[in-house]
Amino acid sequence: MNVSDSERVATSLAGKGYEITRDEKAADVVLINTCSVREKAEQKLYSRVGRIRHSDGPKPVVGVLGCVAQLEGETLFKKIEGIDFVLGTKAVGRISQAIEHSLENGAGYSDLGEREPDYDWNVADAQRHSPYVAFVPIIEGCNKFCTYCIVPFSRGREVSLTASTIIRNVLELRRQGVKEIHLIGQNVNSYRPLSDAGLEGFAGATPFAKLLRAVAGTGIERIKFNTSFPRDFHPDIVDAIEENENLCNWVHLPVQSGSDKVLRAMRRGHTIQSYFKKIDRLKSSTRDISLSTDIIVGFPGETDSDFLDSVKMVEYCGFDSAYIFKYSPRPGTPAYEMNDDIAPETKAERFLALESVFRKRQTEVLQRYRSSTLQVLAEKSSAKSATDLTGHSTCHKVVNFKGSKELLGNVVNVSIFDIKSNSLFGELC
Ligand code: SAM
Ligand code: SF4
């Protein structure tokens, strides 16, 4: 979501004649887009602004965007010296006003206001992280209020874009030569537009399942979606994947814990059995769907036995990949008021133990790709070798293979001969 936000900010500025550079030292204005999901992410802002302030040469205008900006607002000026303006998560459409105001009047400008009704969600070709892959926001904000999470406070309530807007965006991306789109949002499967515009005539048990079929109907080559909320993950989503080859075989379904007691305290809205039921449906699919997840260890009150439930859950599910986090208390969330009773050493031990169980299980489940042929979008030359290309498979694995640059932007068949935890290696068929 943050990458997508940054791409839209760059698009808006480039459209107004600003030149975009990644070279901090060459910039007249430095924009820092922030995340506040964990404390560590927030601390990066402090060190980044400090580095700019203490660097040699003329000082650029420094603007802070994103979740930390939204949550802290003007208090950031007092907390961190060297910030000129603060722009909240929904105010990014007014980035040029913020810069112009700061250039004319100096530091102290803040805008935490609402999104404009005609906000442009499109990203210019030149500002996309890849010429072949594009992010398409379909829902912003979150209504779930999991007790540990700051997102509903930093991003506000769920608002779904209309299907007609989304489909128009996808058709335009297809026209521009984009091969793969990612429908994105905190919880894509909670998608609920105010009207049915664009979904008429499409089957589906939920608006998201209808949207998937409608987007598949645009004929764009590959469609991925991220993130799915377990409680709202309807089996009809799997049916839609089975019916449409261009809906990719990858689902990211964050479980957070294997213990029902912890899931209740997190207010996730699912039990571990209901989660397993969804995993079973995904695993029994006619498509080989790869599964990924997020897990938190060391949530307040997590006992050894609760942790063991997370270990068992990881063993049962056999994820292709998993992001494991140590619980990080976020001020303003309900969990922040709970007793953070798990010692940092215990959190670290559980993190390492769970990672090791996950890696062992992952080594087993990834073996199914050995000698298989995957369809890979050749996205860029490999950083390690000029004769190698790298890209993602339909099941969202990074795949490296030998190939010439002429293949970039094409979907090619790659036969897999080596498997590492974060990437696969193969040769062109
Ligand atoms: N909406 C998604 C969902 O429901 O799972 C996840 C969005 S959240 C930005 C990404 C991940 O960050 C979460 O799945 C969770 O594992 C992790 N996370 C969120 N708050 C956290 C916290 N306070 N401490 C540690 N990890 C956290
Ligand atoms: Fe955070 Fe829960 Fe919303 Fe995901 S569903 S963004 S974890 S509050």
XYZ file of C-alpha atoms in Angstrom, residues 147-426:
280
model
C -6.492 -5.062 19.181
C -2.766 -4.827 18.323
C -3.122 -2.853 15.096
C -2.734 0.851 14.414
C -4.029 0.743 10.818
C -7.709 1.639 11.514
C -6.427 4.742 13.319
C -3.878 5.755 10.682
C -5.892 4.867 7.570
C -9.474 5.396 8.736
C -12.597 3.391 7.897
C -12.992 1.051 4.915
C -13.936 2.770 1.676
C -14.269 0.670 -1.488
C -13.693 2.068 -4.946
C -16.456 1.374 -7.429
C -15.930 -1.665 -9.644
C -16.393 0.505 -12.741
C -13.435 2.711 -11.648
C -11.307 -0.370 -10.927
C -12.147 -2.026 -14.239
C -11.457 1.177 -16.161
C -8.032 1.371 -14.444
C -7.249 -2.259 -15.269
C -8.254 -1.850 -18.929
C -6.017 1.227 -19.177
C -3.099 -0.690 -17.609
C -3.632 -3.528 -20.059
C -3.580 -1.018 -22.936
C -0.259 0.328 -21.600
C 1.286 -3.165 -21.713
C 1.069 -4.064 -18.009
C 1.004 -7.856 -17.626
C 0.264 -8.335 -13.942
C -1.935 -6.349 -11.593
C -2.253 -6.643 -7.818
C -5.640 -5.674 -6.408
C -4.612 -4.179 -3.069
C -6.111 -3.106 0.236
C -5.753 -3.925 3.942
C -8.530 -6.500 3.484
C -9.425 -6.921 -0.163
C -12.101 -9.512 0.484
C -14.036 -7.073 2.696
C -14.636 -5.130 -0.543
C -18.116 -3.500 -0.393
C -18.733 -0.722 -2.925
C -21.657 1.636 -2.367
C -23.176 0.657 -5.704
C -23.120 -2.357 -8.004
C -21.803 -0.275 -10.924
C -19.467 -2.463 -12.954
C -20.487 -5.705 -11.219
C -23.817 -6.179 -12.993
C -24.051 -9.610 -14.570
C -21.103 -11.113 -12.690
C -21.705 -14.098 -10.432
C -20.249 -14.265 -6.935
C -21.173 -15.002 -3.337
C -19.612 -11.709 -2.191
C -18.857 -8.371 -3.900
C -15.152 -9.318 -3.920
C -15.814 -12.651 -5.642
C -17.876 -10.726 -8.240
C -15.084 -8.194 -8.634
C -12.527 -10.958 -9.219
C -14.647 -12.373 -12.038
C -15.217 -8.894 -13.483
C -11.479 -8.076 -13.430
C -10.671 -11.511 -14.902
C -13.066 -10.560 -17.718
C -10.846 -7.615 -18.718
C -8.453 -10.184 -20.183
C -5.398 -8.792 -18.370
C -2.778 -11.532 -18.282
C -2.321 -12.032 -14.525
C -4.276 -10.899 -11.464
C -3.061 -11.207 -7.868
C -4.749 -9.809 -4.756
C -3.489 -8.925 -1.320
C -4.269 -8.964 1.679
C -7.145 -11.333 2.469
C -8.859 -11.216 5.870
C -9.536 -14.797 7.060
C -13.001 -14.148 8.512
C -14.262 -12.659 5.224
C -12.486 -15.187 2.968
C -15.402 -16.891 1.182
C -14.772 -20.260 -0.567
C -16.285 -18.732 -3.713
C -12.963 -16.862 -4.081
C -11.318 -20.250 -4.662
C -14.082 -21.137 -7.158
C -13.348 -17.897 -9.030
C -9.619 -18.768 -9.145
C -10.445 -22.228 -10.479
C -12.693 -20.777 -13.182
C -10.267 -18.115 -14.410
C -6.717 -18.933 -15.464
C -5.684 -15.250 -15.170
C -6.568 -15.194 -11.432
C -3.227 -16.287 -10.015
C -2.720 -19.228 -7.674
C -1.429 -17.339 -4.627
C -3.340 -16.332 -1.463
C -1.904 -14.325 1.439
C -4.086 -15.124 4.464
C -2.654 -13.721 7.713
C -3.479 -16.037 10.621
C -1.583 -14.190 13.410
C -1.767 -17.034 15.973
C -2.587 -20.728 16.346
C -4.277 -20.239 19.715
C -8.000 -19.493 19.955
C -7.416 -17.690 23.243
C -4.873 -15.351 21.628
C -7.006 -14.909 18.481
C -9.888 -13.828 20.744
C -7.659 -11.366 22.598
C -6.479 -10.041 19.231
C -10.161 -9.724 18.177
C -9.446 -11.369 14.825
C -12.935 -12.780 14.334
C -11.758 -16.272 13.346
C -10.989 -19.431 15.266
C -8.156 -21.739 14.342
C -10.609 -24.422 13.153
C -12.410 -21.950 10.865
C -9.001 -20.903 9.514
C -8.003 -24.539 8.895
C -11.258 -25.077 7.006
C -10.300 -22.274 4.608
C -6.781 -23.669 4.282
C -8.223 -27.129 3.521
C -10.393 -25.683 0.738
C -7.381 -23.815 -0.705
C -5.201 -26.936 -0.526
C -7.816 -29.122 -2.189
C -8.125 -26.723 -5.123
C -7.622 -27.952 -8.669
C -5.069 -25.114 -8.966
C -1.857 -25.523 -6.953
C -2.441 -22.450 -4.755
C 0.564 -21.204 -2.807
C -0.198 -19.904 0.657
C 1.506 -17.190 2.666
C 0.690 -15.694 6.052
C 1.612 -13.275 8.858
C 2.127 -14.457 12.445
C 2.702 -12.466 15.631
C 4.610 -14.017 18.549
C 4.641 -12.695 22.104
C 1.175 -11.108 22.163
C 0.164 -10.151 25.753
C -0.849 -13.278 27.692
C 0.620 -15.753 25.149
C 1.620 -18.768 27.234
C 4.010 -21.558 26.237
C 0.946 -23.640 25.410
C -0.517 -20.865 23.182
C 2.826 -20.619 21.430
C 2.844 -24.369 20.918
C -0.541 -23.978 19.181
C 1.145 -21.569 16.735
C 3.886 -24.149 16.130
C 1.251 -26.831 15.432
C -0.649 -24.443 13.160
C 2.502 -23.769 11.084
C 3.135 -27.501 10.821
C -0.461 -28.144 9.740
C -0.785 -25.367 7.150
C 2.488 -25.849 5.259
C 2.870 -22.254 4.099
C 5.027 -21.387 1.100
C 6.106 -18.262 2.974
C 5.411 -16.581 6.305
C 6.187 -13.207 7.840
C 6.755 -13.662 11.559
C 6.699 -10.580 13.797
C 7.443 -10.001 17.454
C 4.493 -8.200 19.039
C 5.181 -4.480 19.133
C 2.891 -2.403 21.417
C 1.389 0.531 19.501
C 0.149 3.499 21.544
C -3.566 4.121 21.006
C -4.482 0.482 20.307
C -6.521 -1.610 22.793
C -3.615 -4.059 23.220
C -1.400 -1.189 24.353
C -3.516 -1.076 27.521
C -2.886 -4.804 28.124
C 0.052 -5.944 30.176
C 2.918 -6.538 27.696
C 3.981 -9.429 29.911
C 6.147 -11.418 27.488
C 9.799 -10.606 28.129
C 11.791 -9.403 25.098
C 14.039 -12.500 25.402
C 10.983 -14.781 25.301
C 9.628 -12.954 22.240
C 13.038 -13.381 20.581
C 13.202 -17.091 21.508
C 9.683 -17.745 20.205
C 10.433 -15.822 17.036
C 13.522 -17.958 16.318
C 11.813 -21.200 17.296
C 8.794 -20.536 15.083
C 10.983 -19.427 12.212
C 12.951 -22.645 12.437
C 9.761 -24.785 12.439
C 8.437 -22.761 9.517
C 11.705 -23.133 7.512
C 11.725 -26.891 8.038
C 8.133 -27.226 6.895
C 8.721 -24.780 4.041
C 11.639 -26.881 2.765
C 9.219 -29.807 2.500
C 6.365 -27.938 0.826
C 8.581 -26.157 -1.709
C 9.848 -29.515 -2.998
C 6.664 -29.769 -5.065
C 8.139 -27.138 -7.397
C 11.242 -29.238 -8.183
C 11.207 -30.255 -11.868
C 7.876 -28.466 -12.301
C 7.310 -25.845 -14.991
C 6.210 -22.429 -13.757
C 4.929 -19.521 -15.798
C 7.194 -16.616 -14.936
C 6.854 -12.945 -15.837
C 10.385 -11.821 -16.797
C 10.516 -8.565 -14.846
C 14.155 -7.430 -14.728
C 17.788 -8.424 -15.119
C 19.164 -10.134 -12.057
C 21.268 -7.939 -9.758
C 23.843 -10.736 -9.517
C 24.430 -11.629 -13.170
C 23.935 -9.756 -16.446
C 22.869 -12.958 -18.224
C 20.180 -13.823 -15.685
C 16.606 -12.588 -15.467
C 14.314 -12.570 -12.497
C 10.566 -12.428 -12.132
C 7.579 -13.884 -10.305
C 5.636 -17.039 -11.024
C 1.841 -17.109 -10.967
C 2.206 -18.576 -7.440
C 4.243 -15.453 -6.512
C 7.624 -17.136 -6.146
C 10.727 -15.207 -7.171
C 12.264 -17.237 -10.009
C 15.776 -16.698 -11.423
C 16.783 -18.085 -14.804
C 19.209 -17.506 -17.678
C 17.704 -15.412 -20.457
C 18.238 -12.407 -22.669
C 16.776 -8.952 -22.076
C 14.490 -9.338 -25.104
C 12.347 -11.583 -22.911
C 11.584 -8.786 -20.422
C 7.856 -8.216 -20.121
C 6.996 -11.693 -21.410
C 5.528 -14.614 -19.519
C 7.852 -17.584 -20.099
C 7.883 -21.222 -19.014
C 10.695 -22.038 -16.602
C 11.597 -25.517 -15.417
C 12.726 -25.466 -11.779
C 15.939 -27.248 -10.777
C 16.900 -25.576 -7.480
C 14.950 -24.331 -4.503
C 15.994 -21.772 -1.895
C 13.733 -20.420 0.851
C 13.198 -17.048 -0.837
C 13.632 -17.902 -4.507
C 13.608 -20.672 -7.075
C 16.136 -21.296 -9.845
C 15.274 -22.733 -13.229
